[in-house]
Amino acid sequence: VVFTLRESLKPNKNLIFYCQSCGDIVVNDRKFLRVLPLPSENWSDLVEEWCCHPDPFARRTLHPQHGDCFVGDTFLLLNSKNESHKSKENTRVICKRCKTLLGETVSSGTTKYYVTEVIIQSAEGSFSPTPRSQFVQSIVAQCLLELSSAKSTFRFTIKGDNGKTYILIWLLNSDTLLVESMGSSSSHSDFTLFGDILTPSSGPVGSWNALKVLYQPCIQCRNKELADAWEDDMGVHPLKFPSETCLELLLILGLSTTSLPPSLRCMNSFQVRNSFC
């Protein structure tokens, strides 16, 4: 999904940003002249390790100009000087219709939108809804896959917009193929909590490409020592999402774990989960 998103963000195309939860238009008929990738969130820390002189980028921020779209690991930065939907009380950007958190204002002229909260489509087409849990797990799976391939990092912390760590994820492998008989599926009934129905590729047997991950929940001070150790480890990559989405992801992980046979649910104190991509 992330790859498709970046493909859809090609310059000089009229695009519409929709709220993924309700389909309300967030950004209408926007054309970008430049679509540029951002460095990872901890890039400034790495610069200090690389440079033998004072950081040349200190006190400098990357803000998109008119016609720019900057693409981060889990978010997009847009120039928003002409938009009026931002909250004046704080930095949160809220959907007008369903009140879902879509992003935050980074500065007076820059808005951050989380990739888990918006669907971007051509202005020539119409809004095509995607079930929430399928969208979230697919976005997160593609983020993990892309980062592990580009940076050879396999451990991730899932953080909320409040700064709290919700989940520790260890990517085990990225070449899993799940094959499931549609007649005797327990996972399908689990996912109806989100109103989702996983559709097979064809015929009576469904198959999906998936990532296999190990994870530890960190809510209510669980696994605090391990989370603190990962926080100080440069080999761990942080991913930031809205706090509500972090809780959704944790529930998705838990539902997948319970759908596995008991003997396959844990590995070295971590819980096992297959994430569809």
Coordinates of N, CA and C in Angstrom, one line a residue, residues 1-10 13 15 120-121 138-139 142 146:
V1 N 0.8 -1.2 0.0 CA 0.0 0.0 0.0 C 0.9 1.3 0.0
V2 N 2.0 1.2 0.8 CA 2.9 2.4 0.8 C 3.4 2.6 -0.6
F3 N 3.8 1.5 -1.3 CA 4.4 1.7 -2.6 C 3.3 2.3 -3.6
T4 N 2.1 1.8 -3.5 CA 1.0 2.3 -4.3 C 0.8 3.8 -4.0
L5 N 0.9 4.1 -2.7 CA 0.7 5.5 -2.2 C 1.7 6.4 -2.9
R6 N 2.9 6.0 -2.9 CA 4.0 6.8 -3.4 C 3.9 6.9 -4.9
E7 N 3.4 5.8 -5.5 CA 3.2 5.9 -7.0 C 2.1 6.9 -7.3
S8 N 1.0 6.9 -6.5 CA -0.1 7.8 -6.7 C 0.3 9.3 -6.5
L9 N 1.4 9.5 -5.8 CA 1.9 10.9 -5.4 C 2.8 11.4 -6.5
K10 N 2.8 10.9 -7.7 CA 3.6 11.5 -8.7 C 3.2 12.9 -9.0
K13 N -0.2 15.6 -10.9 CA -1.5 14.8 -11.0 C -2.4 15.5 -10.0
L15 N -4.9 15.4 -7.2 CA -5.2 14.4 -6.2 C -6.2 14.9 -5.1
I120 N -5.4 8.4 -0.6 CA -5.1 9.4 -1.7 C -5.4 8.8 -3.0
Q121 N -6.3 9.5 -3.8 CA -6.7 8.9 -5.1 C -6.7 10.1 -6.1
S138 N -2.0 -3.6 6.4 CA -1.3 -3.5 5.1 C -0.3 -2.4 5.1
I139 N -0.8 -1.2 5.6 CA 0.1 0.0 5.6 C 1.3 -0.3 6.5
Q142 N 3.7 -2.9 5.0 CA 4.6 -2.3 3.9 C 5.6 -1.4 4.5
E146 N 9.5 -2.1 3.7 CA 10.3 -1.2 3.0 C 11.5 -0.7 3.8

